[in-house]
Amino acid sequence: MAWLVHHILAGKNSIYIVSWLAFQIIPTWFVSRTRLEVGNVVNDFINGDFSGTLLSILMIFVYAVLGPVISIIANFSREMIAQNMERDVRREFFHALLDKSQAFHDSQKVGDIMARSTEDVRSLNLLINPALSVLMEAALILLIPIVVIAFNYPPSLLILPLGFIISFIISIYFYYQKLSPIAKAQQRLYGNLNHHILEEITGMIVVKSSAREKEATGHYNGIADEYRALNIKMGKLQAKSKSVYLVLLLSTSCLVHAILLYYNGRLTVGDIVAYYSIVLTYQQAAHFSVWAFTAVSKASAGADRLLDLMNKETFIPRTTTHKRREISGDIEFKNVTFTYPDETRPALIDVSFKLNRNETLAIVGMTGSGKSTLIKLISRLHDVDGGIITIDGVDITRYDLDALRQHISVIEQDIFLFPDTIARNISLGRDYPMEGIKHAAVTAQANDFIQQLPMGYDTEIGDKGIQLSGGERQRIAIARAFLSDPRILVLDDSTSAIDAVTEEKIQRAIANVQKHRTTILITHRLSQVRWADAIILLQGGRVTATGTHEELMAKSRVYRNIFMSRFEGELDDVDTSGDA
Ligand code: ADP
Ligand code: MG
């Protein structure tokens, strides 16, 4: 709640809050005034006071015209507060997401995050507009008549309305107590629904190829049913809310009370009419409140969920005492051990190796042996559990995180391209001159195919534009790496279904890009492994052999097996009793 209030009061909002309050009070006051004037009309009419009647009718007319006009300003202020707050919350939420470690993102359901950033933020907006403003209006509708009655009628007429307000607040309090657990469950289920849809869509090919449609549908229906049941429960609770009946009881009692006072000679007929109709406005307040409290409970459930996600303590610690920013490129792993969160089996065990600046290391190993994990640790997408990783002899946790990552370029297995132009995909949105981008593309062997695209460097890729092949994507990624000119370059490329011509081009691109920088290659391409300064063989998270290609071919059976098919002729006369 405090976080919500902080956001409501943020920035320029305070001006809008004042104007909202001010301009909301006036129309509500007009409503009570109108009912008083109706009483006056009745009295003046009975007494035959023609000009008095006319004056009162004129006043009613003025209130009817001015009220809605003033409401417009109130509505505008309210809208500004709500929209400002929604924007601020979205920003804060997005920043929080970017700040999280990869470990956090690994552990989150994407669908659920999507639900939080859309539905939950939306429900916060609804909290202001209209929920809180309706509540405010309801409060004014309750309080202003009290003031009007106090100034115009005998004090005893205050007793019933005041009694009503107290019992009304009590009944709303209990209503809210019952409502808020339902609202919480509702938002949580909505997150689940989203997560489920997303999972089935991304895994659609698996669902279809394993004929799992039935199970998928069954599971989804289960969640949807549960969600429906909660909505019905909420509707029932709303319907059972007592406050509306309380108002009927109140208005009838007030009428009786007023008539009694009339017989005592303390009220006129007009007074009875006016008093009764003022009390009747309470009906509106009761109606509003039930609805508004439902929205408030949803919003506060939404806020809880957002905060819950934002406050999860999975930040990679950014601040260190010695923030180093410069990197030359000597890398060393000393007895590094790492286990993914929520896993029991370590992904890397006691890994040690050394790589000098400007040299190339190749990592070879079966799927799941820990190759990708190893390189994730260098750019601190995760932090090691045991051992230490140094760059230029300094623990990587002592580098400024942003600087560290700027000096390391990783070309992933799945190259992600943004739905944007080729040029902007190479520059990653930063401001580079066009010649620079072109030069990078030429060196990355990408210029030829880019020139052949309909719009050249301005061709859109992705959903709305053209699709690129795996080899083309890879060269775009290499061009990216050129442009950012990192000290350390990492290529994660274990899948390699590429034709010979493309392979040759990529090989040349990589040879260009790895000059003058430390390079780590994950690859099973002989053409690349051959020229590496050192190769490490990973098996089940352990380094089981190191050396140059020739050394490993001679001493490691597993390594030989990996390259056997490409090397059959030469292998025939080699002793197969390796040590790994
Ligand atoms: P490789 O790149 O050599 O195929 P990885 O480094 O991707 O291997 O994976 C090493 C091991 O860690 C595997 O057992 C894999 O299942 C596990 N693993 C990889 N990524 C994650 C993750 N995000 N969460 C949990 N376990 C993971
Ligand atoms: Mg991998």
Coordinates of C-alpha atoms and ligand atoms in Angstrom, one line a residue:
M1 CA 0.0 0.0 0.0
A2 CA 2.8 2.4 0.9
W3 CA 4.3 1.8 -2.5
L4 CA 1.0 2.6 -4.2
V5 CA 0.6 5.8 -2.3
H6 CA 4.2 6.7 -3.2
H7 CA 3.4 6.3 -6.9
I8 CA 0.1 8.2 -6.6
L9 CA 1.9 11.1 -5.0
A10 CA 4.8 11.0 -7.3
G11 CA 6.0 14.0 -9.4
K12 CA 3.5 16.4 -10.8
N13 CA 0.7 14.4 -9.5
S14 CA 0.2 16.5 -6.3
I15 CA -1.2 19.4 -8.4
Y16 CA -3.7 17.0 -10.0
I17 CA -4.7 15.6 -6.7
V18 CA -5.5 19.0 -5.3
S19 CA -7.5 20.0 -8.4
W20 CA -9.2 16.6 -8.4
L21 CA -10.3 17.0 -4.8
A22 CA -11.4 20.5 -5.2
F23 CA -13.4 20.0 -8.3
Q24 CA -15.0 16.8 -7.0
I25 CA -16.4 18.5 -3.9
I26 CA -18.2 21.2 -5.8
P27 CA -20.5 19.0 -8.0
T28 CA -21.3 16.8 -5.0
W29 CA -22.2 19.8 -2.9
F30 CA -24.5 21.0 -5.8
V31 CA -26.4 17.7 -5.7
S32 CA -27.3 18.3 -2.0
R33 CA -28.1 21.9 -2.7
T34 CA -30.4 20.9 -5.5
R35 CA -32.4 18.7 -3.2
L36 CA -32.7 21.6 -0.7
E37 CA -34.0 23.8 -3.4
V38 CA -36.6 21.2 -4.3
G39 CA -37.8 21.5 -0.7
N40 CA -37.9 25.3 -1.1
V41 CA -39.9 24.9 -4.3
V42 CA -42.5 22.8 -2.5
N43 CA -42.7 25.3 0.4
D44 CA -42.9 28.4 -1.7
F45 CA -45.4 26.8 -4.0
I46 CA -47.7 25.8 -1.0
N47 CA -47.3 29.3 0.4
G48 CA -48.1 30.8 -3.0
D49 CA -44.7 32.6 -3.1
F50 CA -44.4 32.8 -6.9
S51 CA -41.1 34.7 -7.2
G52 CA -39.5 32.4 -4.5
T53 CA -40.5 29.4 -6.5
L54 CA -39.0 30.8 -9.6
L55 CA -35.8 31.7 -7.9
S56 CA -35.4 28.2 -6.5
I57 CA -36.1 26.7 -9.9
L58 CA -33.5 29.0 -11.4
M59 CA -30.9 27.8 -8.8
I60 CA -31.7 24.2 -9.6
F61 CA -31.0 25.0 -13.3
V62 CA -27.7 26.7 -12.5
Y63 CA -26.5 23.7 -10.4
A64 CA -27.6 21.3 -13.2
V65 CA -25.5 23.2 -15.8
L66 CA -22.4 24.0 -13.7
G67 CA -22.1 20.6 -11.9
P68 CA -21.2 18.5 -15.0
V69 CA -18.9 21.2 -16.3
I70 CA -16.9 21.3 -13.1
S71 CA -16.8 17.5 -13.1
I72 CA -14.9 17.5 -16.4
I73 CA -11.9 19.2 -14.7
A74 CA -12.1 16.7 -11.9
N75 CA -12.2 13.8 -14.3
F76 CA -9.3 15.2 -16.3
S77 CA -7.1 15.5 -13.2
R78 CA -8.0 12.0 -12.1
E79 CA -7.1 10.6 -15.6
M80 CA -3.7 12.4 -15.4
I81 CA -2.9 10.8 -12.1
A82 CA -3.9 7.4 -13.2
Q83 CA -2.0 7.5 -16.5
N84 CA 1.1 9.0 -15.0
M85 CA 1.1 6.3 -12.4
E86 CA 0.6 3.5 -14.8
R87 CA 3.5 4.8 -16.9
D88 CA 5.8 5.1 -13.9
V89 CA 5.0 1.7 -12.6
R90 CA 5.6 0.2 -16.0
R91 CA 9.0 1.9 -16.2
E92 CA 10.0 0.8 -12.7
F93 CA 8.9 -2.8 -13.4
F94 CA 10.8 -3.0 -16.7
H95 CA 13.9 -1.6 -15.1
A96 CA 13.6 -4.1 -12.3
L97 CA 13.4 -6.9 -14.8
L98 CA 16.5 -5.8 -16.7
D99 CA 18.4 -5.6 -13.5
K100 CA 17.7 -9.2 -12.6
S101 CA 20.3 -11.9 -13.0
Q102 CA 19.9 -14.6 -15.6
A103 CA 19.3 -17.0 -12.7
F104 CA 16.2 -15.0 -11.9
H105 CA 14.9 -15.2 -15.5
D106 CA 15.7 -18.9 -15.7
S107 CA 13.4 -19.5 -12.8
Q108 CA 10.5 -17.3 -13.9
K109 CA 7.5 -18.2 -16.0
V110 CA 7.4 -15.9 -19.0
G111 CA 3.7 -16.0 -19.3
D112 CA 3.4 -15.0 -15.6
I113 CA 5.7 -12.0 -16.1
M114 CA 3.7 -10.9 -19.1
A115 CA 0.5 -11.2 -17.0
R116 CA 2.1 -9.1 -14.3
S117 CA 3.4 -6.4 -16.6
T118 CA 0.0 -6.1 -18.4
E119 CA -2.9 -7.1 -16.3
D120 CA -1.5 -6.2 -12.9
V121 CA -0.2 -2.8 -14.0
R122 CA -3.6 -2.2 -15.7
S123 CA -5.4 -3.0 -12.5
L124 CA -3.3 -0.3 -10.8
N125 CA -4.6 2.2 -13.3
L126 CA -8.1 1.1 -12.6
L127 CA -7.4 1.6 -9.0
I128 CA -7.2 5.3 -9.5
N129 CA -9.6 5.6 -12.4
P130 CA -12.3 4.9 -11.6
A131 CA -12.0 2.9 -8.3
L132 CA -10.4 5.4 -5.9
S133 CA -12.2 8.4 -7.5
V134 CA -15.5 6.5 -7.1
L135 CA -14.7 5.8 -3.5
M136 CA -13.9 9.5 -3.0
E137 CA -17.1 10.4 -4.6
A138 CA -18.9 7.9 -2.4
A139 CA -17.2 9.5 0.7
L140 CA -18.3 12.9 -0.4
I141 CA -21.8 11.7 -1.1
L142 CA -21.9 10.4 2.5
L143 CA -20.3 13.5 4.2
I144 CA -21.7 16.5 2.3
P145 CA -25.3 15.7 3.2
I146 CA -24.3 15.5 6.8
V147 CA -23.0 19.1 6.6
V148 CA -26.0 20.3 4.7
I149 CA -28.4 18.7 7.1
A150 CA -26.5 20.1 10.1
F151 CA -26.8 23.7 8.8
N152 CA -30.5 23.5 7.7
Y153 CA -32.4 21.1 10.0
P154 CA -32.8 20.2 13.6
P155 CA -29.8 18.3 14.9
S156 CA -31.8 15.2 15.8
L157 CA -32.1 14.6 12.0
L158 CA -28.4 13.8 12.0
I159 CA -28.7 10.8 14.2
L160 CA -30.0 8.3 11.6
P161 CA -27.6 9.3 8.8
L162 CA -24.6 9.2 11.1
G163 CA -25.7 5.8 12.5
F164 CA -25.9 4.6 8.9
I165 CA -22.4 5.8 8.0
I166 CA -20.9 3.9 10.9
S167 CA -22.7 0.6 10.1
F168 CA -22.0 1.1 6.4
I169 CA -18.2 1.4 7.1
I170 CA -18.3 -1.7 9.3
S171 CA -20.2 -3.7 6.6
I172 CA -17.8 -2.6 3.9
Y173 CA -14.8 -3.5 6.1
F174 CA -16.1 -7.1 6.4
Y175 CA -16.9 -7.2 2.7
Y176 CA -13.3 -6.2 1.9
Q177 CA -11.9 -8.8 4.3
K178 CA -13.7 -11.6 2.4
L179 CA -12.9 -10.1 -1.0
S180 CA -9.2 -9.6 -0.9
P181 CA -8.2 -13.3 -0.7
I182 CA -10.4 -14.0 -3.7
A183 CA -8.9 -11.1 -5.7
K184 CA -5.4 -12.4 -4.9
A185 CA -6.2 -15.9 -6.1
Q186 CA -7.8 -14.5 -9.2
Q187 CA -4.7 -12.5 -10.3
R188 CA -2.5 -15.6 -9.6
L189 CA -4.7 -17.8 -11.7
Y190 CA -4.7 -15.3 -14.5
G191 CA -0.9 -15.4 -14.4
N192 CA -1.1 -19.2 -14.6
L193 CA -3.5 -19.1 -17.6
N194 CA -1.1 -16.8 -19.5
H195 CA 1.9 -19.0 -18.6
H196 CA 0.1 -22.0 -19.8
I197 CA -1.0 -20.6 -23.1
L198 CA 2.5 -19.3 -23.8
E199 CA 4.1 -22.7 -22.9
E200 CA 1.8 -24.6 -25.2
I201 CA 2.3 -22.1 -28.1
T202 CA 6.1 -22.2 -27.9
G203 CA 6.0 -26.0 -27.5
M204 CA 3.2 -26.4 -30.1
I205 CA 5.4 -28.6 -32.3
V206 CA 6.0 -30.9 -29.4
V207 CA 2.3 -31.0 -28.4
K208 CA 1.3 -31.9 -31.9
S209 CA 4.0 -34.3 -32.7
S210 CA 3.4 -36.3 -29.5
A211 CA -0.4 -36.0 -29.9
R212 CA -0.7 -34.3 -26.6
E213 CA -3.6 -32.0 -27.6
K214 CA -6.0 -33.7 -25.2
E215 CA -3.8 -33.4 -22.2
A216 CA -3.0 -29.8 -23.0
T217 CA -6.6 -28.9 -23.4
G218 CA -7.6 -30.8 -20.2
H219 CA -5.0 -28.9 -18.2
Y220 CA -6.0 -25.6 -19.6
N221 CA -9.7 -26.2 -19.1
G222 CA -8.9 -27.1 -15.5
I223 CA -7.3 -23.7 -14.8
A224 CA -10.0 -21.9 -16.8
D225 CA -12.7 -23.6 -14.7
E226 CA -11.0 -22.6 -11.5
Y227 CA -10.8 -19.0 -12.7
R228 CA -14.5 -19.0 -13.6
A229 CA -15.4 -20.4 -10.2
L230 CA -13.5 -17.6 -8.5
N231 CA -15.2 -15.0 -10.6
I232 CA -18.6 -16.4 -9.6
K233 CA -17.6 -16.5 -6.0
M234 CA -16.7 -12.8 -6.2
G235 CA -20.1 -12.0 -7.9
K236 CA -22.0 -13.8 -5.2
L237 CA -20.1 -11.8 -2.6
Q238 CA -21.0 -8.6 -4.3
A239 CA -24.6 -9.6 -4.6
K240 CA -24.8 -10.4 -0.9
S241 CA -23.3 -7.1 0.2
K242 CA -25.6 -5.7 2.9
S243 CA -25.1 -2.0 2.3
V244 CA -27.8 -1.6 -0.3
Y245 CA -30.4 -3.0 2.1
L246 CA -29.1 -0.7 4.8
V247 CA -29.8 2.3 2.7
L248 CA -33.5 1.3 2.1
L249 CA -33.9 0.7 5.9
L250 CA -32.3 4.1 6.5
S251 CA -34.4 6.1 4.0
T252 CA -37.7 4.7 5.3
S253 CA -36.7 5.4 9.0
C254 CA -35.6 8.9 8.1
L255 CA -38.9 9.5 6.4
V256 CA -40.8 8.4 9.5
H257 CA -38.5 10.5 11.7
A258 CA -39.1 13.6 9.5
I259 CA -42.9 13.1 9.5
L260 CA -42.9 12.9 13.3
L261 CA -41.0 16.2 13.5
Y262 CA -43.6 17.7 11.1
Y263 CA -46.3 16.8 13.5
N264 CA -44.3 18.4 16.3
G265 CA -44.3 21.5 14.1
R266 CA -40.5 21.6 13.6
L267 CA -40.4 20.8 9.9
T268 CA -42.4 21.9 6.8
V269 CA -43.6 19.7 4.0
G270 CA -40.8 21.0 1.8
D271 CA -38.3 20.0 4.5
I272 CA -39.6 16.4 4.5
V273 CA -39.3 16.2 0.7
A274 CA -35.8 17.7 0.7
Y275 CA -34.5 15.7 3.7
Y276 CA -35.8 12.4 2.3
S277 CA -34.3 13.0 -1.1
I278 CA -30.9 14.0 0.4
V279 CA -30.9 10.7 2.3
L280 CA -31.8 8.8 -0.8
T281 CA -28.5 9.9 -2.4
Y282 CA -26.9 7.4 0.0
Q283 CA -28.1 4.7 -2.3
Q284 CA -25.6 5.8 -4.9
A285 CA -22.8 5.7 -2.4
A286 CA -23.7 2.2 -1.3
H287 CA -23.8 1.0 -4.9
F288 CA -20.5 2.7 -5.9
S289 CA -18.7 1.4 -2.9
V290 CA -19.4 -2.3 -3.4
W291 CA -18.1 -2.0 -6.9
A292 CA -15.1 0.3 -6.1
F293 CA -13.9 -2.0 -3.3
T294 CA -13.8 -4.9 -5.7
A295 CA -11.5 -2.9 -7.9
V296 CA -9.4 -1.7 -5.0
S297 CA -8.9 -5.3 -3.8
K298 CA -7.8 -6.3 -7.3
A299 CA -5.4 -3.4 -7.6
S300 CA -3.8 -4.1 -4.3
A301 CA -3.5 -7.8 -5.2
G302 CA -1.8 -6.6 -8.5
A303 CA 0.5 -4.3 -6.6
D304 CA 1.5 -7.1 -4.3
R305 CA 2.4 -9.3 -7.2
L306 CA 4.4 -6.6 -8.9
L307 CA 6.3 -5.8 -5.7
D308 CA 6.8 -9.5 -5.0
L309 CA 8.6 -9.9 -8.3
M310 CA 10.5 -6.6 -8.2
N311 CA 11.8 -7.4 -4.7
K312 CA 13.1 -10.9 -5.4
E313 CA 16.7 -10.9 -4.2
T314 CA 18.4 -12.3 -7.3
F315 CA 20.4 -9.3 -8.3
I316 CA 24.0 -9.9 -9.4
P317 CA 25.8 -7.6 -7.0
R318 CA 26.9 -4.6 -9.0
T319 CA 28.8 -2.6 -6.5
T320 CA 32.4 -3.5 -5.7
T321 CA 35.1 -1.6 -3.9
H322 CA 37.6 -1.7 -6.8
K323 CA 35.6 -1.1 -10.0
R324 CA 37.8 -2.0 -12.8
R325 CA 36.8 -1.0 -16.3
E326 CA 39.7 -1.8 -18.6
I327 CA 40.4 -5.3 -19.9
S328 CA 43.3 -6.7 -21.9
G329 CA 41.9 -10.3 -22.2
D330 CA 43.9 -12.9 -20.2
I331 CA 41.3 -15.3 -18.8
E332 CA 41.8 -17.9 -16.1
F333 CA 39.4 -20.4 -14.5
K334 CA 40.6 -21.8 -11.2
N335 CA 38.7 -24.8 -9.9
V336 CA 35.4 -23.4 -10.9
T337 CA 32.2 -25.2 -9.8
F338 CA 28.7 -24.1 -10.7
T339 CA 25.2 -25.6 -10.1
Y340 CA 22.1 -24.0 -11.6
P341 CA 19.6 -22.7 -9.0
D342 CA 17.1 -25.5 -8.1
E343 CA 19.4 -28.1 -9.6
T344 CA 21.2 -30.8 -7.6
R345 CA 23.7 -31.9 -10.2
P346 CA 26.5 -29.4 -10.9
A347 CA 26.8 -28.2 -14.5
L348 CA 30.5 -27.5 -14.0
I349 CA 32.9 -29.3 -11.7
D350 CA 36.4 -28.1 -10.8
V351 CA 37.1 -26.5 -14.2
S352 CA 40.5 -24.9 -14.6
F353 CA 42.3 -23.5 -17.6
K354 CA 44.2 -20.5 -18.8
L355 CA 43.9 -18.4 -21.9
N356 CA 46.3 -15.6 -22.8
R357 CA 45.2 -12.4 -24.5
N358 CA 44.7 -12.5 -28.2
E359 CA 44.7 -16.3 -28.2
T360 CA 41.9 -18.7 -29.3
L361 CA 40.5 -21.4 -27.1
A362 CA 38.1 -24.0 -28.5
I363 CA 35.7 -25.9 -26.2
V364 CA 34.6 -29.3 -27.4
G365 CA 32.1 -31.7 -25.8
M366 CA 28.8 -33.4 -26.1
T367 CA 25.4 -31.7 -25.7
G368 CA 24.9 -31.0 -22.0
S369 CA 28.6 -31.2 -21.1
G370 CA 28.5 -27.6 -19.9
K371 CA 30.0 -25.6 -22.7
S372 CA 27.4 -22.9 -22.8
T373 CA 27.3 -22.7 -19.0
L374 CA 31.1 -22.1 -19.0
I375 CA 30.8 -19.0 -21.2
K376 CA 27.8 -17.7 -19.4
L377 CA 30.0 -17.5 -16.2
I378 CA 32.5 -15.2 -17.9
S379 CA 30.0 -12.4 -18.6
R380 CA 28.5 -13.1 -15.2
L381 CA 25.1 -14.1 -16.3
H382 CA 25.6 -16.4 -13.3
D383 CA 28.1 -16.2 -10.5
V384 CA 30.3 -19.2 -9.7
D385 CA 29.6 -21.3 -6.6
G386 CA 33.2 -22.4 -6.0
G387 CA 36.6 -21.4 -7.4
I388 CA 37.3 -18.1 -9.2
I389 CA 37.4 -16.7 -12.6
T390 CA 39.9 -13.9 -13.3
I391 CA 40.5 -11.6 -16.2
D392 CA 43.9 -10.0 -16.4
G393 CA 44.5 -11.7 -13.0
V394 CA 41.7 -9.9 -11.3
D395 CA 38.5 -11.6 -10.0
I396 CA 35.7 -10.8 -12.4
T397 CA 33.4 -9.8 -9.6
R398 CA 35.7 -6.8 -9.1
Y399 CA 34.9 -5.4 -12.5
D400 CA 32.2 -2.9 -13.1
L401 CA 29.5 -5.2 -14.5
D402 CA 28.5 -3.0 -17.4
A403 CA 32.1 -2.5 -18.4
L404 CA 32.8 -6.2 -18.2
R405 CA 29.9 -7.0 -20.5
Q406 CA 30.8 -4.3 -22.9
H407 CA 34.2 -5.9 -23.4
I408 CA 32.7 -9.3 -24.0
S409 CA 30.7 -10.2 -27.1
V410 CA 28.9 -13.4 -27.2
I411 CA 27.5 -14.8 -30.4
E412 CA 24.9 -17.3 -29.2
Q413 CA 23.7 -20.5 -30.8
D414 CA 20.3 -19.0 -31.4
I415 CA 21.0 -15.6 -32.8
F416 CA 18.3 -13.2 -31.8
L417 CA 17.4 -10.5 -34.4
F418 CA 15.1 -7.7 -33.5
P419 CA 12.1 -6.9 -35.8
D420 CA 14.0 -3.9 -37.2
T421 CA 16.2 -3.0 -40.2
I422 CA 19.5 -4.9 -40.9
A423 CA 21.5 -1.8 -40.2
R424 CA 19.9 -1.3 -36.8
N425 CA 20.3 -5.0 -36.0
I426 CA 24.0 -4.7 -36.6
S427 CA 24.4 -1.5 -34.6
L428 CA 22.0 -2.8 -32.0
G429 CA 20.4 0.6 -32.0
R430 CA 23.5 2.6 -31.1
D431 CA 24.7 5.5 -33.1
Y432 CA 27.3 4.4 -35.6
P433 CA 28.0 6.0 -39.0
M434 CA 26.7 4.0 -41.9
E435 CA 30.2 3.4 -43.3
G436 CA 31.2 1.8 -40.0
I437 CA 28.2 -0.6 -40.2
K438 CA 29.0 -1.4 -43.8
H439 CA 32.7 -2.0 -43.0
A440 CA 31.7 -4.4 -40.2
A441 CA 29.4 -6.3 -42.6
V442 CA 32.0 -6.6 -45.2
T443 CA 34.5 -8.0 -42.8
A444 CA 31.9 -10.4 -41.5
Q445 CA 31.2 -11.6 -45.0
A446 CA 27.7 -10.3 -44.8
N447 CA 27.8 -7.4 -47.2
D448 CA 27.2 -9.6 -50.3
F449 CA 23.9 -11.0 -49.2
I450 CA 22.7 -7.8 -47.6
Q451 CA 23.3 -5.9 -50.9
Q452 CA 21.0 -8.4 -52.6
L453 CA 18.1 -7.8 -50.3
P454 CA 15.3 -5.5 -51.6
M455 CA 16.1 -2.5 -49.5
G456 CA 19.8 -3.3 -48.7
Y457 CA 20.7 -2.2 -45.2
D458 CA 17.2 -0.8 -44.6
T459 CA 15.5 -4.1 -45.2
E460 CA 13.2 -5.0 -42.3
I461 CA 13.7 -8.4 -40.7
G462 CA 11.4 -10.5 -38.5
D463 CA 7.7 -10.7 -38.2
K464 CA 6.9 -8.0 -40.8
G465 CA 9.9 -8.4 -43.0
I466 CA 12.1 -11.0 -44.5
Q467 CA 13.5 -14.1 -42.7
L468 CA 17.2 -14.8 -42.7
S469 CA 18.9 -18.2 -42.9
G470 CA 21.0 -19.6 -40.0
G471 CA 24.2 -18.7 -41.8
E472 CA 23.1 -15.2 -42.6
R473 CA 22.0 -14.6 -39.0
Q474 CA 25.4 -15.8 -37.8
R475 CA 27.2 -13.3 -40.1
I476 CA 24.9 -10.5 -38.9
A477 CA 26.0 -11.4 -35.3
I478 CA 29.6 -11.4 -36.3
A479 CA 29.2 -8.0 -37.8
R480 CA 27.7 -6.9 -34.5
A481 CA 30.7 -8.2 -32.7
F482 CA 33.0 -6.3 -35.1
L483 CA 31.3 -3.1 -34.5
S484 CA 31.4 -3.3 -30.8
D485 CA 35.0 -4.3 -30.9
P486 CA 35.2 -6.3 -27.7
R487 CA 38.4 -7.5 -26.1
I488 CA 36.8 -11.0 -25.6
L489 CA 34.8 -12.7 -28.2
V490 CA 32.7 -15.8 -27.6
L491 CA 31.1 -18.0 -30.3
D492 CA 28.6 -20.6 -29.2
D493 CA 28.0 -22.6 -32.3
S494 CA 27.7 -26.3 -31.5
T495 CA 24.9 -26.9 -34.0
S496 CA 26.3 -26.6 -37.5
A497 CA 24.0 -27.6 -40.3
I498 CA 25.4 -25.3 -42.9
D499 CA 26.4 -25.9 -46.5
A500 CA 30.1 -25.8 -47.5
V501 CA 30.1 -22.4 -49.2
T502 CA 28.4 -20.7 -46.2
E503 CA 30.8 -22.6 -43.9
E504 CA 33.7 -21.3 -45.8
K505 CA 32.4 -17.7 -45.6
I506 CA 31.7 -18.0 -41.9
Q507 CA 35.1 -19.5 -41.3
R508 CA 36.7 -16.4 -43.0
A509 CA 34.5 -14.0 -41.1
I510 CA 35.5 -15.6 -37.8
A511 CA 39.2 -15.6 -38.8
N512 CA 38.8 -11.9 -39.4
V513 CA 37.0 -11.1 -36.2
Q514 CA 39.3 -13.1 -33.9
K515 CA 42.4 -11.2 -34.8
H516 CA 43.7 -9.0 -32.0
R517 CA 41.2 -10.4 -29.4
T518 CA 40.8 -13.3 -27.0
T519 CA 38.4 -15.7 -28.6
I520 CA 36.5 -18.7 -27.2
L521 CA 34.9 -21.0 -29.8
I522 CA 32.4 -23.6 -29.0
T523 CA 32.4 -25.6 -32.2
H524 CA 32.8 -29.0 -33.8
R525 CA 34.0 -27.6 -37.0
L526 CA 37.4 -29.0 -37.8
S527 CA 38.4 -26.0 -39.8
Q528 CA 38.1 -23.9 -36.7
V529 CA 39.3 -26.3 -34.0
R530 CA 42.5 -26.9 -35.9
W531 CA 43.9 -23.4 -35.6
A532 CA 42.9 -22.9 -32.0
D533 CA 45.9 -22.3 -29.6
A534 CA 44.3 -24.6 -27.1
I535 CA 41.4 -27.0 -26.9
I536 CA 39.6 -28.2 -23.8
L537 CA 37.4 -31.3 -23.8
L538 CA 34.4 -31.1 -21.5
Q539 CA 32.6 -34.2 -20.3
G540 CA 29.7 -34.0 -17.7
G541 CA 30.9 -30.6 -16.5
R542 CA 34.6 -31.7 -16.1
V543 CA 37.6 -30.9 -18.2
T544 CA 38.9 -34.3 -19.2
A545 CA 41.6 -33.3 -21.7
T546 CA 43.4 -30.3 -22.9
G547 CA 45.9 -29.6 -25.6
T548 CA 46.2 -28.7 -29.3
H549 CA 44.2 -30.6 -31.9
E550 CA 47.1 -32.9 -32.7
E551 CA 47.8 -33.6 -29.1
L552 CA 44.2 -34.4 -28.4
M553 CA 43.9 -36.6 -31.4
A554 CA 46.8 -38.6 -30.1
K555 CA 45.8 -38.9 -26.5
S556 CA 42.0 -38.7 -26.2
R557 CA 39.7 -41.4 -27.4
V558 CA 36.5 -39.3 -26.9
Y559 CA 38.0 -36.4 -28.8
R560 CA 39.0 -38.7 -31.6
N561 CA 35.4 -40.1 -31.7
I562 CA 34.0 -36.6 -32.2
F563 CA 36.2 -36.0 -35.2
M564 CA 36.4 -39.5 -36.4
S565 CA 34.0 -39.3 -39.2
R566 CA 35.9 -36.5 -40.8
F567 CA 39.2 -38.1 -40.2
E568 CA 38.7 -41.7 -40.9
G569 CA 41.7 -42.2 -43.2
E570 CA 44.2 -40.7 -40.9
L571 CA 42.9 -42.5 -37.8
D572 CA 43.4 -46.0 -39.0
D573 CA 46.9 -46.3 -37.8
V574 CA 46.5 -44.5 -34.5
D575 CA 46.6 -46.3 -31.1
T576 CA 43.0 -46.1 -29.7
S577 CA 44.0 -46.5 -26.0
G578 CA 43.6 -42.9 -25.0
D579 CA 43.4 -41.6 -21.4
A580 CA 40.0 -39.9 -21.8
Ligands
ADP1 P1 26.1 -27.6 -23.6 O1 26.2 -26.1 -24.0 O2 27.5 -28.2 -23.5 O3 25.2 -28.4 -24.4 P2 25.0 -26.6 -21.2 O4 26.0 -25.7 -20.6 O5 23.9 -25.9 -21.9 O6 25.6 -27.7 -22.1 O7 24.3 -27.4 -20.0 C1 25.1 -28.1 -19.0 C2 24.1 -28.8 -18.0 O8 23.4 -27.8 -17.3 C3 23.1 -29.7 -18.7 O9 22.9 -30.8 -17.9 C4 21.8 -28.8 -18.7 O10 20.7 -29.6 -18.6 C5 22.0 -27.9 -17.5 N1 21.4 -26.6 -17.7 C6 21.7 -25.8 -18.7 N2 21.0 -24.6 -18.6 C7 20.3 -24.7 -17.5 C8 19.4 -23.9 -16.8 N3 19.1 -22.6 -17.2 N4 18.8 -24.3 -15.6 C9 19.1 -25.6 -15.2 N5 20.0 -26.4 -15.8 C10 20.6 -26.0 -16.9
MG2 MG 25.2 -25.2 -25.5

